[in-house]
XYZ file of N, CA and C in Angstrom:
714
model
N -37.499 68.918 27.839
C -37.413 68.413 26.473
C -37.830 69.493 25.487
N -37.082 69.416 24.391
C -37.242 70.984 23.551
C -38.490 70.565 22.702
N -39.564 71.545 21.880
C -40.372 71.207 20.801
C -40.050 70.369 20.077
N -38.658 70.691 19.295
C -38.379 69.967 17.887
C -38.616 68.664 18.618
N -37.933 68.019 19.640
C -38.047 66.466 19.731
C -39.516 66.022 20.123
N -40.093 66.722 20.520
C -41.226 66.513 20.804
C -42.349 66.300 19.355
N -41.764 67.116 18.346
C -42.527 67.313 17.197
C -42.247 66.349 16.306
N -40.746 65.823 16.374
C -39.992 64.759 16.125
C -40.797 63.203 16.157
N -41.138 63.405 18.039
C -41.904 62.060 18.361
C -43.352 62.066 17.865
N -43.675 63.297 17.661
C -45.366 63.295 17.451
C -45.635 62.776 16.218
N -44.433 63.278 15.222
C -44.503 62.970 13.568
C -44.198 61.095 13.885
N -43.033 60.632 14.286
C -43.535 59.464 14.120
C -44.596 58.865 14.384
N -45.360 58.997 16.015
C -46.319 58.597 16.300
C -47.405 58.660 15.270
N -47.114 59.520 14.613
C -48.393 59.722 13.565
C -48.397 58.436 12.707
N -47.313 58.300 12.160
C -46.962 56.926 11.502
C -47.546 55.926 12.045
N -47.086 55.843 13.105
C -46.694 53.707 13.723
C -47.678 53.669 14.718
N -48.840 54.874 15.505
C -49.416 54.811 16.079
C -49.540 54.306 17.533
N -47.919 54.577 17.733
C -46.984 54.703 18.714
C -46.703 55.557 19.533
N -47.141 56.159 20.531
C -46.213 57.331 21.273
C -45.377 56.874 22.626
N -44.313 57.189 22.369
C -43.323 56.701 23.737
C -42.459 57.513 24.061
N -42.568 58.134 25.210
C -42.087 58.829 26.156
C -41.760 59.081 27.411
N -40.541 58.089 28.132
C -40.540 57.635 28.922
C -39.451 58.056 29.761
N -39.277 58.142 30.981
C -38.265 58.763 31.688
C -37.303 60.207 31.185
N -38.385 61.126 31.101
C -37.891 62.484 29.993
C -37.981 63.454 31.403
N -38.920 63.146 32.519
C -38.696 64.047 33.551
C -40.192 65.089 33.495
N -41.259 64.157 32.812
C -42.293 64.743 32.074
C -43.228 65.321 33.281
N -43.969 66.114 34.036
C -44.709 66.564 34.720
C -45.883 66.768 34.490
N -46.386 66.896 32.831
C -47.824 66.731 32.667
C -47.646 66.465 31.066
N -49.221 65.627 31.173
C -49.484 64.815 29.630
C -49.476 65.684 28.556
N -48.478 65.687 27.562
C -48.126 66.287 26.507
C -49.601 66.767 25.585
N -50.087 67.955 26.177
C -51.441 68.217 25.238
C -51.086 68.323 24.133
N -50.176 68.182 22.835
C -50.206 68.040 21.321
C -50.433 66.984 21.367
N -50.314 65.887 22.124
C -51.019 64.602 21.839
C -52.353 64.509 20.982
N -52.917 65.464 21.696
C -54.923 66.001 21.123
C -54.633 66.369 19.592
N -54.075 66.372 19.178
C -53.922 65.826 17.848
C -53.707 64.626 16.746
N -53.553 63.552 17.678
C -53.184 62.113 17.218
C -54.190 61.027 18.092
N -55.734 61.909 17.852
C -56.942 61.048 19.284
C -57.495 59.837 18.197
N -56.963 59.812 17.214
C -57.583 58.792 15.419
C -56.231 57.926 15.704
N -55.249 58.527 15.694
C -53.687 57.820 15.513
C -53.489 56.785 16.568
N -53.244 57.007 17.674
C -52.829 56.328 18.325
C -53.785 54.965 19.150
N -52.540 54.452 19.240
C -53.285 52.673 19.423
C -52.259 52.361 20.990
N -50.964 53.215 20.943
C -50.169 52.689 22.056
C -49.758 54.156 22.644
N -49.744 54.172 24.033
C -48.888 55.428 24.657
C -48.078 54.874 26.104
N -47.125 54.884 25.737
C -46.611 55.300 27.117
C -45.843 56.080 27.823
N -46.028 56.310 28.793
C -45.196 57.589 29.157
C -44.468 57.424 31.269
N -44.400 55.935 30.723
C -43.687 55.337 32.081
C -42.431 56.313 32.491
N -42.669 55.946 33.566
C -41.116 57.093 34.567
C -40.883 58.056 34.460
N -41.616 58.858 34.562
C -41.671 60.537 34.682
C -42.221 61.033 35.880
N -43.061 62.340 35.934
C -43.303 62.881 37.140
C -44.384 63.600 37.151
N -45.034 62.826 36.386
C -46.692 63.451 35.709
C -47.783 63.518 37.406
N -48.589 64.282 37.880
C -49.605 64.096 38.788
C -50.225 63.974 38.690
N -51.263 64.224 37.207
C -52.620 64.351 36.673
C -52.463 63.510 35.345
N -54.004 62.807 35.086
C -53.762 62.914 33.857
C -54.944 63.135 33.688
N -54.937 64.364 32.175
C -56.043 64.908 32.064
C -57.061 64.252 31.568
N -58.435 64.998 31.646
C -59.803 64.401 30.968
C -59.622 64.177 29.791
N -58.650 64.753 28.555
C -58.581 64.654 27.512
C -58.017 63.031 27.116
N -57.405 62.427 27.832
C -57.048 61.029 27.690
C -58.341 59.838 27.257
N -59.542 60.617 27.797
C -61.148 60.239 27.047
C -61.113 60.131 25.481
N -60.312 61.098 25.113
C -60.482 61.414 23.020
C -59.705 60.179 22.517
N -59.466 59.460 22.944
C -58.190 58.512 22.439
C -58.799 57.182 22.392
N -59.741 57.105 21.561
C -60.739 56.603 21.739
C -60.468 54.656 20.909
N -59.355 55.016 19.909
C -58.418 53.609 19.722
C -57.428 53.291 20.544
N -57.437 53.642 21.311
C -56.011 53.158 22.051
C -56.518 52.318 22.692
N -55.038 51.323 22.295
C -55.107 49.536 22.430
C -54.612 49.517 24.190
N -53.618 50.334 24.369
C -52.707 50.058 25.287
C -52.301 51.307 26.026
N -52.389 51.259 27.575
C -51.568 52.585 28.075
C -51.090 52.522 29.217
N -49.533 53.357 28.962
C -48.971 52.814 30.094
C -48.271 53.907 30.657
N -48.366 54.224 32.025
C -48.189 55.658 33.350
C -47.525 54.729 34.164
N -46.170 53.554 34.168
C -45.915 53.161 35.700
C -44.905 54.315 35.651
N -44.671 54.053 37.492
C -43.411 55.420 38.169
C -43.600 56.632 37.875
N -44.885 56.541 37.567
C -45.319 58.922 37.889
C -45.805 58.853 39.009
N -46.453 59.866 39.076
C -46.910 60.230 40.476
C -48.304 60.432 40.886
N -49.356 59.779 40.148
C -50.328 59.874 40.097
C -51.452 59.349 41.074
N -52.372 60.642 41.363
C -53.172 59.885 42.884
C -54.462 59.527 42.637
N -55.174 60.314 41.499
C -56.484 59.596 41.005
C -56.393 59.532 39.482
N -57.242 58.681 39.208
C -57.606 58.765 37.434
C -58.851 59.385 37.171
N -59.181 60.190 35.915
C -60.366 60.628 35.581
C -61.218 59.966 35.262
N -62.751 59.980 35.630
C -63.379 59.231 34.739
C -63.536 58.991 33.475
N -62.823 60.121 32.944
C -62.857 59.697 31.514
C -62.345 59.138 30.866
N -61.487 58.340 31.684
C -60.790 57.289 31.057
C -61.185 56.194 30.742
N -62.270 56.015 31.363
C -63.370 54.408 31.476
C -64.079 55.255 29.719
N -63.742 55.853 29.081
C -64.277 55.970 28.024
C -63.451 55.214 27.082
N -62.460 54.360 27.172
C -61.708 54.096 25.971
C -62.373 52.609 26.239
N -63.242 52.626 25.311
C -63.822 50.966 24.802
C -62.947 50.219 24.026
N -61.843 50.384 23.480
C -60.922 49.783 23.090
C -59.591 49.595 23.677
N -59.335 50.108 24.885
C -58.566 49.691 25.874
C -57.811 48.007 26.115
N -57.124 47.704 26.017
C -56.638 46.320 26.421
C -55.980 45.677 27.578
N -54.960 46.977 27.424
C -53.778 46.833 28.538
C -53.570 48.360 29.176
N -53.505 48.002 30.655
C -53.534 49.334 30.953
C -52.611 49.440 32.367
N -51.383 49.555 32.397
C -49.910 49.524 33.295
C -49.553 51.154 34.153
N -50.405 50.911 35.556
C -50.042 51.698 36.284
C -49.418 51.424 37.564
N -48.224 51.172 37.548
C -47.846 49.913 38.853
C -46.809 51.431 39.700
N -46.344 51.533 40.587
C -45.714 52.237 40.960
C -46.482 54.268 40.863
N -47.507 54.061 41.343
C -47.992 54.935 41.024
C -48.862 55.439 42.792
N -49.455 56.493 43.234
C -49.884 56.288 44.282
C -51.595 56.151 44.481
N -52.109 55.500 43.847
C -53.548 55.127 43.527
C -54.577 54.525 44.756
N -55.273 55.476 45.198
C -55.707 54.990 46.360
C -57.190 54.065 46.272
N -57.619 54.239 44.520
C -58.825 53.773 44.393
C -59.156 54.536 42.542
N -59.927 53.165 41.900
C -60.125 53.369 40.798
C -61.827 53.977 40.906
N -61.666 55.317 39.258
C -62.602 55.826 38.876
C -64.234 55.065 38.982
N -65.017 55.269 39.401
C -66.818 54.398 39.570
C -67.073 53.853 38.581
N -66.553 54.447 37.231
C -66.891 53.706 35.742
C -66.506 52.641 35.456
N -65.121 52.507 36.127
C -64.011 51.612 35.795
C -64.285 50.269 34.593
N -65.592 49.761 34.966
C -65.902 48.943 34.815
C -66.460 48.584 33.164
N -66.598 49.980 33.107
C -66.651 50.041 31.761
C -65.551 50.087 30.189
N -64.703 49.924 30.764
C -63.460 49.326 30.200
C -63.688 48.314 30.033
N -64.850 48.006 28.757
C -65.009 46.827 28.621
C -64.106 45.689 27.837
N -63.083 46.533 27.034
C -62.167 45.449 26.226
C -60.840 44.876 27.111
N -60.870 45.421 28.695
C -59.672 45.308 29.145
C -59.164 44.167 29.504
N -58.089 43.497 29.287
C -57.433 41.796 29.465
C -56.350 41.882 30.430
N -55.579 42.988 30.596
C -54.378 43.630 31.552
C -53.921 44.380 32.265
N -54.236 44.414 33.723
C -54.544 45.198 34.574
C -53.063 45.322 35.652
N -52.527 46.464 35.646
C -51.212 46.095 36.552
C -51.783 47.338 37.346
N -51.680 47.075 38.372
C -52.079 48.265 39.465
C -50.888 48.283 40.679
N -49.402 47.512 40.643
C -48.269 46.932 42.090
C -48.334 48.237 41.894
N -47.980 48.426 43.512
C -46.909 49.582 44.361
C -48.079 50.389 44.242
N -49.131 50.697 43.947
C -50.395 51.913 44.596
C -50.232 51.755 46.263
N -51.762 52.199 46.726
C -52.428 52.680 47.979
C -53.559 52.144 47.571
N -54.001 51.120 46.917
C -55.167 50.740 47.272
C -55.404 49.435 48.319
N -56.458 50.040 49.106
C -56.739 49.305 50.793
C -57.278 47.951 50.250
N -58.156 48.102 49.463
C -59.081 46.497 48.634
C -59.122 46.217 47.430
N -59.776 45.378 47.257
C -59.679 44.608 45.303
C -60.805 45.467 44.973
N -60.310 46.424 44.014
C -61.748 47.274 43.390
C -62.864 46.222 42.928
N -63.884 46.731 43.325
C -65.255 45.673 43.054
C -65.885 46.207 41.455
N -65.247 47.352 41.178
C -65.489 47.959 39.145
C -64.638 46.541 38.277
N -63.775 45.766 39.285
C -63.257 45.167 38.340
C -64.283 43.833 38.032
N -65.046 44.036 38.908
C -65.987 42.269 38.583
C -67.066 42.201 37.355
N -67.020 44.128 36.849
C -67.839 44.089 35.572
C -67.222 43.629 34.484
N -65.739 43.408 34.470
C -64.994 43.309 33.341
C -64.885 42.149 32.670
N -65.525 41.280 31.963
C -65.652 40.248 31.298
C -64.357 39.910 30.875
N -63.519 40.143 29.977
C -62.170 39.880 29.411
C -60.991 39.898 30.021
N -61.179 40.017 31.170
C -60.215 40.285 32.125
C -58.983 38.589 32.193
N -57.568 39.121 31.479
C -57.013 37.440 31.625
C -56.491 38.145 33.356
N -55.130 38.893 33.514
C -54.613 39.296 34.616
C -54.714 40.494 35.533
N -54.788 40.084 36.276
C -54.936 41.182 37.615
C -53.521 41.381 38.364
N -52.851 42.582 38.604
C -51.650 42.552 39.667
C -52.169 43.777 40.032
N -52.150 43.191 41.616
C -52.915 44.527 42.453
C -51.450 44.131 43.802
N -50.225 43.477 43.313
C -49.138 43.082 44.372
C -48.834 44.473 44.983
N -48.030 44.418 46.247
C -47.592 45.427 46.859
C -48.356 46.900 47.030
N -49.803 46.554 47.390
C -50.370 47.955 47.677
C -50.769 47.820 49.425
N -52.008 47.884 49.764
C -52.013 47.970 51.611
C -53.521 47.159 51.711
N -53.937 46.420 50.671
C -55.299 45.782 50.931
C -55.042 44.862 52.059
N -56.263 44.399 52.858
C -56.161 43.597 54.023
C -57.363 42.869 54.029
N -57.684 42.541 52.992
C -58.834 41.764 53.350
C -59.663 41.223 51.849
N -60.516 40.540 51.622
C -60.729 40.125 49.916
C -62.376 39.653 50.039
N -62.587 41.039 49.700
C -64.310 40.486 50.018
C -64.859 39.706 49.004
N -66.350 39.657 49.376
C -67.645 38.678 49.112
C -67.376 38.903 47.514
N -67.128 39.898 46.723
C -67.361 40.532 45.363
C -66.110 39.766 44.495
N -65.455 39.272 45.163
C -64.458 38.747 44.070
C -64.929 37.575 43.674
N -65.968 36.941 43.542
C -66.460 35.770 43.368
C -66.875 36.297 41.644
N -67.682 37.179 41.706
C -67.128 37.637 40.436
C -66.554 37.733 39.271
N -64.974 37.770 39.967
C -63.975 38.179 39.370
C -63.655 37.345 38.126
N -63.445 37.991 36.709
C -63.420 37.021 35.313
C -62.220 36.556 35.000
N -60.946 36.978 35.913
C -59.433 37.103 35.739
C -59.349 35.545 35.827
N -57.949 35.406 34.773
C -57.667 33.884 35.273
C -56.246 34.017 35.837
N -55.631 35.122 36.479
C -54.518 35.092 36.895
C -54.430 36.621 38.228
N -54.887 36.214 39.477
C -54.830 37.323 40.263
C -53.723 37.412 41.516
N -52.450 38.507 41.328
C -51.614 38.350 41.636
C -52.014 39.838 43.376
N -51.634 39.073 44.470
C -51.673 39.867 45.510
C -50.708 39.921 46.618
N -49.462 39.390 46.085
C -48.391 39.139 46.688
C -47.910 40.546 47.159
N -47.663 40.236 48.267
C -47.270 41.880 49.211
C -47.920 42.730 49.405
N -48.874 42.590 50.214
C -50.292 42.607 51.102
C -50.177 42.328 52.350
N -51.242 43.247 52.711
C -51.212 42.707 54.082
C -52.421 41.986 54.490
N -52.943 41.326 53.913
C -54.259 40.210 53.886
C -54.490 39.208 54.694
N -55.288 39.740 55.626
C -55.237 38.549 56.775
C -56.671 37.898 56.844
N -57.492 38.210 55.745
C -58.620 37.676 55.784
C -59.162 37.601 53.818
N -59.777 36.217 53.289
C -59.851 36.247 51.912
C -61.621 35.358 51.997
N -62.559 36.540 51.638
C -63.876 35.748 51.544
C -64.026 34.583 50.621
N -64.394 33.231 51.357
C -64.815 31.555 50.639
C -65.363 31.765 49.124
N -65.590 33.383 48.866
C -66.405 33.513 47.517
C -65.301 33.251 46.241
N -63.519 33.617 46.681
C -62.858 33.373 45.788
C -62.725 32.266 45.146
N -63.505 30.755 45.491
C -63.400 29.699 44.916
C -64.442 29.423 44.064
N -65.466 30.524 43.956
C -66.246 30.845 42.653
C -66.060 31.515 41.591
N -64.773 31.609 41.565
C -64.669 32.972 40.375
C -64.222 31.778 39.115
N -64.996 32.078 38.504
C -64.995 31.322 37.248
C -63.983 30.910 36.154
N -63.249 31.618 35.673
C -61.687 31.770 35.438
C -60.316 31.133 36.305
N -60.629 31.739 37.302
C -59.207 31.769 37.663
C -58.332 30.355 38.244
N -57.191 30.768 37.467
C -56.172 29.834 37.729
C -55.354 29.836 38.529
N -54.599 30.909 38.516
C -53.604 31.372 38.967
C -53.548 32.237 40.344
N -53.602 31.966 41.527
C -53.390 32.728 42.487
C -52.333 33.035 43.435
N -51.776 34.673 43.639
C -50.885 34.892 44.481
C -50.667 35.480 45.422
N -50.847 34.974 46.731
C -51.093 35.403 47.658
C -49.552 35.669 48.634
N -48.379 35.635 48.011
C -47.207 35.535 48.970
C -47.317 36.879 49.770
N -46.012 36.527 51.057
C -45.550 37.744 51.594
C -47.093 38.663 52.418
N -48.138 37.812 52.551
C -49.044 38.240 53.316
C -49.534 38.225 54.571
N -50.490 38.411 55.508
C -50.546 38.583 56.999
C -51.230 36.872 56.901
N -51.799 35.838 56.160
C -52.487 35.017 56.453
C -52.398 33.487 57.589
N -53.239 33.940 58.289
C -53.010 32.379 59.025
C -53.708 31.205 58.197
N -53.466 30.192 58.540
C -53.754 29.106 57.591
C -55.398 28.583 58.177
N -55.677 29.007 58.743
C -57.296 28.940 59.501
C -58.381 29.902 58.162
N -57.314 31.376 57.993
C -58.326 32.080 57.136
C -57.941 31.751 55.528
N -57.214 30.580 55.066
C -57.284 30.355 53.756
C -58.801 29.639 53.491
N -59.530 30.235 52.869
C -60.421 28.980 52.809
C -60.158 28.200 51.952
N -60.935 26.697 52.576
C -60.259 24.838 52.439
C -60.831 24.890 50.625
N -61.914 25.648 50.389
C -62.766 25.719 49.027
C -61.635 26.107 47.688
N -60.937 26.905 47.948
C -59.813 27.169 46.895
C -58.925 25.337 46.728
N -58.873 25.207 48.074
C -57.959 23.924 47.464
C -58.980 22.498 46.521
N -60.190 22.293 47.606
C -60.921 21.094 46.888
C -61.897 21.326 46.145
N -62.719 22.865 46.257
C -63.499 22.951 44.755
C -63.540 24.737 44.658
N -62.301 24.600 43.897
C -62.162 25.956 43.172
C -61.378 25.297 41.880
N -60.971 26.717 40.381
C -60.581 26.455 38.822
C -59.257 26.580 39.554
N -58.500 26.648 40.622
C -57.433 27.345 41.210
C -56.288 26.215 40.988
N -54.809 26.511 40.262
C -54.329 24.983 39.686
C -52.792 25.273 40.074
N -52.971 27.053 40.326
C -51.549 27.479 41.196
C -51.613 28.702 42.105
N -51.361 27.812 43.483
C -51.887 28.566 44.437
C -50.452 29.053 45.267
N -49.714 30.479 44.948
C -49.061 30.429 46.034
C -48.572 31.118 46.921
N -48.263 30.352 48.072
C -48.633 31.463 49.726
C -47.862 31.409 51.003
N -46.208 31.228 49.942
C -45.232 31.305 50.413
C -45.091 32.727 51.895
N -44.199 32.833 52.713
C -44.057 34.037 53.013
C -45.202 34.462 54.105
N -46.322 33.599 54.088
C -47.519 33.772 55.375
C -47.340 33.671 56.582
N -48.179 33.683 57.627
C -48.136 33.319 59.026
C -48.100 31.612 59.157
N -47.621 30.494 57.781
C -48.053 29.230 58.389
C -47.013 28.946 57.534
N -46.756 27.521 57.924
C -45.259 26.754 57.310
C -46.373 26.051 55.891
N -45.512 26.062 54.788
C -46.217 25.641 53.679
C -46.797 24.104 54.025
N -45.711 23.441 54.545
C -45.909 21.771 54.840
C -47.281 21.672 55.486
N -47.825 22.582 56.448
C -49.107 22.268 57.039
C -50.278 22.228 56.187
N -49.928 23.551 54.800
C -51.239 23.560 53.481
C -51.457 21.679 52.897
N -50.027 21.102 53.145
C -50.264 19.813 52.835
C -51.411 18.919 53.311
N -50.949 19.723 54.670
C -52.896 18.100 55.444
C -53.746 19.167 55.234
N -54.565 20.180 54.677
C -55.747 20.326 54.517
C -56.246 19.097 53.619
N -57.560 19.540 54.611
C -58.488 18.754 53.518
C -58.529 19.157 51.985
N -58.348 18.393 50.947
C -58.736 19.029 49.815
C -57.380 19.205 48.759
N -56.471 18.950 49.865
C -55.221 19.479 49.131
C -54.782 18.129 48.293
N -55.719 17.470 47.814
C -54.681 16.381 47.169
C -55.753 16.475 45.477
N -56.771 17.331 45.965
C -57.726 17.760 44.333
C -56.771 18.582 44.049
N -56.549 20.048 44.920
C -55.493 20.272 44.189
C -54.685 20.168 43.588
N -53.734 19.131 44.044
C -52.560 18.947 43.313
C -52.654 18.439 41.915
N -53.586 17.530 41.938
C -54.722 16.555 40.745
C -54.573 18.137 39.721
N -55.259 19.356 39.890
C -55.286 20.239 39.084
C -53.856 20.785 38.760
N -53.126 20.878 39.514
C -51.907 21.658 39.633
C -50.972 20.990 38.377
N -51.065 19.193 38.711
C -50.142 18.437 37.939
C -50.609 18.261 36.425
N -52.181 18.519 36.066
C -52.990 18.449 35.083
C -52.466 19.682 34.109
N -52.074 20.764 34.945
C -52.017 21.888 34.014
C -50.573 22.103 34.147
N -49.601 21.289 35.133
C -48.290 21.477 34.739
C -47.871 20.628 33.051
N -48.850 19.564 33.153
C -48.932 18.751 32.061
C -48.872 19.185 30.657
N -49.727 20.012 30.789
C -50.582 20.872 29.747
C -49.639 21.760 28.892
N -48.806 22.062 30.213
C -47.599 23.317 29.533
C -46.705 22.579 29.766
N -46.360 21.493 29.728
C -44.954 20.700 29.676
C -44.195 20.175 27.995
């Protein structure tokens, strides 16, 4: 991509506090950016072929929103857990084997897309995050959902295409959540625990695609509170 268009996009961005740059074939984060660290509120720079992104992504210290899916990226800096005004943050298709120790300090964050990484488990940085509405951690290689997601503030945690053959009883404490997706996973119907169906916030549970025929989730115990929630909040949005 030549300067002028580049200088082109920077001048608008300056404006609308916008930068978008997306499938250009980009290999690393446009350092004239470091000139618009006041300006900008949105970046994305989905579908390119970026590997790094630098420490300087710390200065950007309004940005509402940022979005890296389909580069090529294998870790994040810590300095990214510096943007306290963070909201939404879209890295799905990316090869992420595990988020920065700070993470957690992303304290304004509500939108978390993490599909198609390398991460083995549910990062436990995410249980500091108070504002948290959605989680998609779908299609990475986790196998298992520990004690720490009890935690978890999300009211929508998506883990469909996994290989999860084990989910700790703590998920029917997580305070929030509504929405759970567990399709296309290793689970036998022994390791769902019975607590999500008769006392968990859980109102859509689903776990299509497992080691068990759905009709059998029918005779658990518990499964008829469920539905009580399920039909309450189909209500709600009807």
């Amino acid at each position: 991509m030549g300067n002028s268009a580049l200088k082109a996009h920077l001048e608008t961005a300056q404006k609308t506090g916008v930068f978008q740059l997306t499938g250009k074939g980009l290999t690393e984060f446009p350092e004239d950016l470091q000139k618009l660290t006041s300006n900008l509120r949105t970046i994305d720079l989905s579908n390119n072929k970026m590997e790094i992104l630098p420490p300087l992504i710390g200065k950007f210290s309004f940005l509402k929103s940022l979005a890296l899916n389909n580069n090529r990226l294998t870790a994040l800096p810590e300095e990214l857990c510096k943007l306290k005004k963070l909201e939404s943050l879209h890295l799905n298709g990316n090869h992420l084997r595990q988020l920065p120790a700070a993470f957690g300090q992303l304290s304004a964050l509500k939108t978390l897309s993490l599909s198609g990484n390398q991460l083995r488990t549910v990062p436990t940085q995410l249980c500091g995050l108070r504002h948290l509405d959605v989680v998609d951690l779908s299609k990475n290689q986790i196998q298992n959902v520990p004690d720490t997601v009890g935690e978890l503030q999300a009211i929508e945690l998506n883990l469909n295409q996994n290989q999860i053959s084990q989910i700790s009883v703590q998920i029917s404490h997580c305070p929030r959540l509504k929405v759970l997706r567990l399709e296309e996973n290793c689970l036998e119907l022994s390791m769902l625990p019975q607590s999500i169906l008769s006392d968990s916030q859980i109102s859509l549970l689903a776990v299509e695609g497992n080691l068990f025929e759905i009709k059998k989730l029918r005779e658990l115990e518990g499964y008829d509170k469920y539905m009580e929630r399920f039909t309450a909040t189909k209500k709600k949005f009807a």
